[in-house]
Structure formats: C-alpha cells, structure tokens
C-alpha cells in the first residue's frame, strides 16, 4: 500500500509538472538558473584513505559555508578486482572528468556503479559506463527512471539549463536493485566493506546511502538527503516530509562521530557537520505541528513558520523553505492527523 501511494504521488507530480502546457510557469523557480553550471564545474579528487576517494567540485571548500549551491559529489573505492563508483554525474563533461580522476589512481575496471538518487545529476552519466559495469539502484529509482526518463530530463534542464549535456543522456537500466528496508554488502577486499542501504524516503523514494566500513575509518556517501552542512537546508521538493524526518534521524544515528561524510552537494564533513539538517527538519516538524493544531491554513503557516534562525545565508533558502519544505510538511502532518 505504501509503495502504491509513493508511485501514485510521483505519477501525479510528474503529470502536473510535464503534461500541463503551463508546467514551467506553475513550478516555482529559484532566483537564478542554472542553479550551478555543469559547463563550468571542475571536479577535484580527495584521498580519504588507502583505496578510498571522494570527488567533489573544486569550489566546495571555499563556497559551501557561504551558502553557494554546489555541483554533485561522487566517489570511488578501488578493490581487489576493480572499482566501485558512487554517482555518474549529470552529463558527459562531468562523467569524463570523474573517469579521468579514477584513471589517475588505477587502471582497474569499473566493476560496480551506484546511483544514490533518480535525480539526473546523480545518474545521467549511466549510459557512458562500460557495458560490463554492474549498475546498482534503489528499486523505486529503476522503476521511476524506466517510466519517466524523458520527463526527468526536462525537469533537470529546467533547473540546470539547456546546452549542459543533459539532452544527450539516454536511459540505461540498473542490473541490481535494492528494495525498501533492504541493503546490499559488497566486500571490496583489504578490509573495505561497502553497505548500500535503502531506508526508504529520506529525500525522495529513490534514495540510497553508501556506507563504507573500514579498518581505516568509515565513510558515508549521503547523497541528496544530506545536501551539505550549514547554512544549507534540505531539498524536500519530492512531496514527502514525515518519512524523511524519521529516516534522516535513522542514518544520522547510525554513523559515528569520527566517520567522514561526503554530502550530496558540499565539502567533506562529519556527523557534526550534517546535524544542521537534523535540527532544521525537527524544528520544521514542531513548528508546523503547532500551526496545524491552531487550525492555520497553509498560507498562514508559511507566514508564521519563517524559521529565521536557520536562514544563515543559503542562497536557495527562501525557494526551498517556502515553496516546498513548509508546504510538504504541512500536507503530511495534516493528512496524518499530527
């Protein structure tokens, strides 16, 4: 029943967004598009431990804490038989950069590739992977991409601009899928064991977390649920709130204080660095619950729940908070009688 609800909600969202001739006008747009420019991004390699690497925009160290939106982060682990790759990026230009960074470290084949989301900036490079690479996704992610790939491309073009290589992407189906509340363990050798985790919706129903457990220290690739550290707030525009709050806390409580966290769109951080996301969603939940108890309408709730204490300079705060986060929290809390 829960899966059916998710599929129906996604179908309705896509129908409203793409079939309606006024879709672009109806979808609230950020102040500037593209949000970040794939034609200008330069990726940087970070060696976390022996055989363990993160890849992120070269600007993330200087710009994350200034509230400037960053391009997608990625990573890879070199194993005995080959490479496990996390994310394939938005377009060929960024995939090629990622591939070249891998080749500065090893000539071993890419054995596995994992997408943490069905958003195109995490998976539109899949078609460029070697044919023998085993592609791993969340079960919902594969289903949604298989049915809505062209629509998702148009959505990504809307936010990230034409002429960024998005148009050239073609659908490649996953080889392995992970069902909700299931995980997959991959032993890469030399003490590096990767756990690919599907806890359910933490930002969207397509989320996966990649958690490396190693004698050299643990690393979490957190994807879109944990976009970046403060002042960044979560992007809850996929229509869900209460389930993400629970699952964000589940992942946060799973990791250790010394674990390294590779967020979806920001500089490398740790457990303390992603607590801002937890604090934000918990405060949003409390504030909206109080508004619903008072019988406030959605517009009244948006006027009341400004949460200025969390508006610390993130350039997309108003776009996300008032157009998506508050409305989705209001809808979910009201429907569930909270």
Coordinates of C-alpha atoms in Angstrom, one line a residue:
X1 CA 0.0 0.0 0.0
X2 CA 2.8 2.4 0.9
X3 CA 4.6 1.7 -2.4
X4 CA 1.4 2.3 -4.3
X5 CA 1.0 5.6 -2.6
X6 CA 4.5 6.6 -3.5
X7 CA 4.1 5.6 -7.1
X8 CA 0.8 7.4 -7.4
X9 CA 2.1 10.6 -5.8
X10 CA 5.1 10.6 -8.1
X11 CA 2.9 10.0 -11.2
X12 CA 0.6 12.9 -10.2
X13 CA 3.6 15.1 -9.6
X14 CA 5.1 14.3 -13.0
X15 CA 1.8 14.6 -14.7
X16 CA 1.2 18.1 -13.3
X17 CA 4.7 19.2 -14.0
X18 CA 5.2 18.0 -17.5
X19 CA 1.9 17.3 -19.2
X20 CA 0.3 20.7 -18.4
X21 CA 1.2 23.2 -21.0
X22 CA 1.8 25.8 -18.3
X23 CA 4.1 23.5 -16.3
X24 CA 7.1 25.7 -16.2
X25 CA 5.1 28.7 -15.2
X26 CA 3.5 26.7 -12.4
X27 CA 6.7 25.3 -10.9
X28 CA 8.3 27.8 -8.6
X29 CA 11.8 28.6 -9.9
X30 CA 14.8 29.7 -8.0
X31 CA 16.3 33.2 -8.4
X32 CA 18.9 32.0 -10.9
X33 CA 19.0 29.2 -13.4
X34 CA 21.1 27.1 -13.8
X35 CA 21.4 26.5 -10.0
X36 CA 25.0 25.5 -10.8
X37 CA 26.6 25.4 -14.3
X38 CA 27.8 22.0 -15.4
X39 CA 29.7 23.7 -18.2
X40 CA 31.9 25.4 -15.7
X41 CA 32.3 22.8 -12.9
X42 CA 35.8 21.4 -12.2
X43 CA 35.9 18.2 -10.1
X44 CA 38.6 17.6 -7.5
X45 CA 40.0 14.3 -6.1
X46 CA 40.2 13.8 -2.3
X47 CA 42.1 10.8 -1.0
X48 CA 40.3 9.8 2.2
X49 CA 42.2 6.6 2.9
X50 CA 44.1 3.9 1.0
X51 CA 41.9 2.9 -2.0
X52 CA 39.1 5.3 -0.9
X53 CA 38.4 8.5 -2.7
X54 CA 35.8 11.3 -2.8
X55 CA 35.3 13.6 -5.8
X56 CA 33.7 17.0 -5.4
X57 CA 33.6 20.4 -7.1
X58 CA 36.8 22.4 -6.7
X59 CA 34.8 25.3 -5.3
X60 CA 33.2 23.4 -2.4
X61 CA 35.7 24.1 0.3
X62 CA 35.5 27.9 -0.3
X63 CA 31.8 28.2 -1.1
X64 CA 29.8 25.6 0.9
X65 CA 29.8 27.6 4.1
X66 CA 29.0 30.8 2.2
X67 CA 25.7 29.2 1.1
X68 CA 26.5 28.9 -2.6
X69 CA 24.9 25.8 -4.2
X70 CA 27.5 23.2 -5.3
X71 CA 27.5 20.6 -8.0
X72 CA 27.2 16.9 -7.2
X73 CA 29.7 15.0 -5.2
X74 CA 30.8 11.5 -6.0
X75 CA 33.5 8.9 -5.1
X76 CA 35.1 5.6 -5.7
X77 CA 36.7 2.7 -3.9
X78 CA 39.4 0.6 -5.5
X79 CA 39.1 -3.1 -4.7
X80 CA 40.9 -6.3 -5.5
X81 CA 39.0 -6.9 -8.7
X82 CA 38.1 -3.4 -9.7
X83 CA 36.5 -0.1 -8.9
X84 CA 33.2 0.7 -7.1
X85 CA 31.9 4.0 -8.4
X86 CA 29.4 6.2 -6.5
X87 CA 27.4 8.5 -8.8
X88 CA 27.8 9.0 -12.6
X89 CA 27.1 12.8 -12.7
X90 CA 24.8 15.0 -14.8
X91 CA 26.4 14.9 -18.2
X92 CA 29.3 13.6 -20.3
X93 CA 31.6 16.6 -19.4
X94 CA 31.4 15.8 -15.7
X95 CA 31.4 12.0 -16.2
X96 CA 34.6 12.3 -18.3
X97 CA 36.2 14.4 -15.5
X98 CA 35.3 11.8 -12.9
X99 CA 36.6 8.9 -15.1
X100 CA 39.9 10.7 -15.7
X101 CA 40.3 11.2 -11.9
X102 CA 39.7 7.4 -11.4
X103 CA 42.4 6.7 -14.0
X104 CA 44.9 8.9 -12.2
X105 CA 44.7 6.3 -9.4
X106 CA 44.1 2.9 -11.1
X107 CA 43.6 1.2 -14.4
X108 CA 41.3 -1.4 -12.9
X109 CA 37.8 -1.8 -14.5
X110 CA 34.7 -0.1 -13.0
X111 CA 33.0 -3.2 -11.7
X112 CA 30.1 -1.5 -9.8
X113 CA 28.4 1.8 -10.2
X114 CA 25.8 3.1 -7.6
X115 CA 23.3 5.9 -8.0
X116 CA 22.1 7.4 -4.8
X117 CA 19.1 9.1 -6.4
X118 CA 17.0 9.3 -9.6
X119 CA 17.8 13.0 -10.0
X120 CA 19.7 13.4 -13.2
X121 CA 22.8 14.9 -11.6
X122 CA 23.5 11.6 -9.9
X123 CA 22.6 9.2 -12.7
X124 CA 22.5 10.7 -16.2
X125 CA 26.1 9.5 -16.9
X126 CA 25.0 5.9 -16.6
X127 CA 24.9 5.5 -20.4
X128 CA 28.6 6.2 -20.5
X129 CA 29.6 3.4 -18.2
X130 CA 31.4 0.3 -19.6
X131 CA 28.9 -2.3 -20.7
X132 CA 30.3 -4.8 -18.2
X133 CA 29.8 -2.5 -15.2
X134 CA 27.1 -3.7 -12.8
X135 CA 24.7 -0.7 -12.1
X136 CA 23.0 -0.6 -8.7
X137 CA 19.9 1.4 -7.8
X138 CA 17.1 1.6 -5.3
X139 CA 14.2 -0.4 -6.6
X140 CA 11.9 2.6 -6.9
X141 CA 14.7 4.5 -8.7
X142 CA 14.9 2.0 -11.5
X143 CA 11.1 1.9 -11.9
X144 CA 10.8 5.7 -12.0
X145 CA 13.7 6.2 -14.4
X146 CA 12.4 3.5 -16.7
X147 CA 8.9 5.1 -16.9
X148 CA 9.8 8.8 -16.7
X149 CA 13.3 9.3 -18.1
X150 CA 12.4 12.0 -20.7
X151 CA 10.3 13.9 -18.1
X152 CA 13.1 13.8 -15.6
X153 CA 15.4 15.1 -18.3
X154 CA 13.1 18.1 -18.9
X155 CA 12.9 18.8 -15.2
X156 CA 16.7 18.8 -14.9
X157 CA 17.0 21.1 -18.0
X158 CA 14.5 23.4 -16.3
X159 CA 16.8 23.7 -13.2
X160 CA 20.2 23.3 -14.7
X161 CA 19.9 24.8 -18.2
X162 CA 19.9 23.8 -21.8
X163 CA 23.2 23.0 -23.5
X164 CA 24.7 21.3 -20.5
X165 CA 24.8 17.9 -22.0
X166 CA 21.6 16.7 -20.3
X167 CA 19.9 16.3 -23.7
X168 CA 22.3 13.6 -24.8
X169 CA 21.7 11.3 -21.9
X170 CA 19.8 8.0 -22.6
X171 CA 18.3 5.5 -20.2
X172 CA 20.3 2.6 -19.0
X173 CA 18.5 0.1 -16.7
X174 CA 20.0 -1.0 -13.4
X175 CA 21.4 -4.5 -13.1
X176 CA 20.7 -4.8 -9.4
X177 CA 18.0 -3.1 -7.3
X178 CA 17.6 -2.8 -3.6
X179 CA 14.1 -2.9 -2.1
X180 CA 12.9 -0.7 0.7
X181 CA 14.4 -1.6 4.1
X182 CA 17.0 -3.8 2.5
X183 CA 20.7 -3.5 2.0
X184 CA 23.5 -5.0 -0.1
X185 CA 27.0 -5.7 1.2
X186 CA 30.0 -5.7 -1.2
X187 CA 33.4 -6.8 0.0
X188 CA 36.0 -4.8 -2.0
X189 CA 38.9 -6.6 -0.2
X190 CA 41.6 -5.2 2.0
X191 CA 39.1 -4.6 4.8
X192 CA 36.8 -2.4 2.8
X193 CA 33.2 -3.5 3.0
X194 CA 30.5 -1.3 1.4
X195 CA 27.0 -1.4 2.6
X196 CA 24.4 0.0 0.2
X197 CA 21.3 1.0 2.2
X198 CA 17.7 1.7 1.3
X199 CA 15.9 3.0 4.4
X200 CA 13.0 4.4 2.4
X201 CA 12.4 8.0 1.6
X202 CA 14.9 10.4 3.1
X203 CA 14.6 13.0 0.4
X204 CA 12.9 11.0 -2.4
X205 CA 11.7 7.4 -2.7
X206 CA 14.8 6.7 -4.9
X207 CA 17.4 7.3 -2.1
X208 CA 20.3 5.1 -1.4
X209 CA 23.1 5.6 1.2
X210 CA 26.6 4.2 0.6
X211 CA 28.4 3.3 3.8
X212 CA 32.0 2.1 3.7
X213 CA 33.1 0.3 6.9
X214 CA 36.8 0.0 7.0
X215 CA 39.7 -0.5 9.4
X216 CA 41.0 2.9 8.2
X217 CA 37.7 4.6 9.2
X218 CA 34.1 4.7 7.9
X219 CA 32.8 6.9 5.1
X220 CA 29.2 7.7 4.3
X221 CA 28.1 9.0 0.9
X222 CA 25.0 10.8 2.0
X223 CA 23.5 11.9 -1.4
X224 CA 20.6 14.4 -1.6
X225 CA 19.2 13.7 1.9
X226 CA 22.2 15.5 3.4
X227 CA 22.9 18.1 0.8
X228 CA 25.6 19.9 2.7
X229 CA 26.5 21.4 6.1
X230 CA 25.2 24.8 7.4
X231 CA 23.8 27.1 6.0
X232 CA 22.3 24.6 3.5
X233 CA 18.9 23.2 4.2
X234 CA 17.4 20.0 2.7
X235 CA 15.6 19.9 -0.6
X236 CA 12.3 18.4 0.3
X237 CA 10.6 19.0 -3.0
X238 CA 9.7 15.4 -3.8
X239 CA 6.5 15.7 -1.8
X240 CA 7.4 14.0 1.4
X241 CA 8.2 15.1 5.0
X242 CA 7.4 12.8 7.9
X243 CA 9.1 9.8 6.5
X244 CA 12.2 11.8 5.6
X245 CA 12.4 13.1 9.1
X246 CA 12.4 9.6 10.5
X247 CA 14.9 8.3 8.0
X248 CA 17.3 11.2 8.3
X249 CA 17.5 10.6 12.0
X250 CA 18.0 6.8 11.4
X251 CA 21.0 7.5 9.2
X252 CA 22.4 10.2 11.5
X253 CA 22.1 7.9 14.5
X254 CA 23.8 5.0 12.6
X255 CA 27.1 6.8 11.9
X256 CA 29.9 7.5 14.3
X257 CA 31.3 10.9 15.4
X258 CA 34.6 10.1 13.6
X259 CA 33.0 9.0 10.3
X260 CA 33.7 11.0 7.2
X261 CA 30.5 12.2 5.4
X262 CA 30.5 13.0 1.7
X263 CA 27.3 15.1 1.3
X264 CA 25.4 15.3 -1.9
X265 CA 26.5 18.8 -2.8
X266 CA 29.1 20.2 -0.4
X267 CA 32.5 19.8 1.1
X268 CA 33.6 16.8 3.0
X269 CA 32.3 16.9 6.6
X270 CA 31.4 14.7 9.5
X271 CA 28.4 13.8 11.8
X272 CA 28.5 17.2 13.5
X273 CA 28.6 18.8 10.1
X274 CA 25.2 17.3 9.0
X275 CA 23.4 18.0 12.3
X276 CA 22.1 21.3 10.9
X277 CA 19.9 19.2 8.6
X278 CA 18.5 17.2 11.5
X279 CA 18.0 20.4 13.6
X280 CA 16.2 22.1 10.7
X281 CA 13.7 19.2 9.9
X282 CA 13.0 18.7 13.6
X283 CA 12.3 22.4 14.2
X284 CA 10.2 22.5 11.0
X285 CA 8.1 19.5 12.2
X286 CA 7.5 21.1 15.6
X287 CA 6.6 24.5 14.1
X288 CA 4.2 23.1 11.5
X289 CA 2.6 20.7 14.0
X290 CA 1.8 23.7 16.2
X291 CA 0.4 25.6 13.2
X292 CA -1.9 22.7 12.3
X293 CA -3.1 22.3 15.9
X294 CA -4.0 26.0 15.8
X295 CA -6.0 25.4 12.6
X296 CA -3.8 27.7 10.5
X297 CA -4.2 27.5 6.7
X298 CA -1.1 26.8 4.5
X299 CA -0.6 30.4 3.7
X300 CA -0.9 31.3 7.4
X301 CA 1.6 28.6 8.2
X302 CA 4.1 29.9 5.7
X303 CA 3.7 33.4 7.2
X304 CA 4.2 32.1 10.7
X305 CA 6.9 29.4 10.2
X306 CA 9.7 31.6 8.8
X307 CA 12.4 29.9 10.9
X308 CA 14.8 32.9 10.6
X309 CA 17.3 31.2 12.9
X310 CA 18.0 28.7 10.1
X311 CA 18.3 31.3 7.4
X312 CA 22.0 31.8 7.6
X313 CA 22.8 32.7 4.1
X314 CA 22.0 29.7 1.9
X315 CA 21.1 31.2 -1.5
X316 CA 18.2 28.8 -2.0
X317 CA 16.7 29.1 1.5
X318 CA 13.5 31.0 0.5
X319 CA 12.9 29.0 -2.6
X320 CA 13.1 25.7 -0.8
X321 CA 11.6 26.6 2.6
X322 CA 8.5 28.4 1.5
X323 CA 7.7 26.7 -1.8
X324 CA 8.4 23.1 -0.8
X325 CA 9.6 22.3 2.7
X326 CA 6.8 24.1 4.6
X327 CA 4.0 23.0 2.2
X328 CA 5.1 19.4 2.2
X329 CA 5.4 19.3 6.0
X330 CA 2.0 20.9 6.3
X331 CA 0.4 18.4 3.9
X332 CA 2.0 15.4 5.5
X333 CA 1.3 16.5 9.1
X334 CA -2.3 17.5 8.4
X335 CA -3.1 14.3 6.5
X336 CA -1.6 12.1 9.3
X337 CA -3.5 13.9 12.0
X338 CA -0.4 15.1 13.8

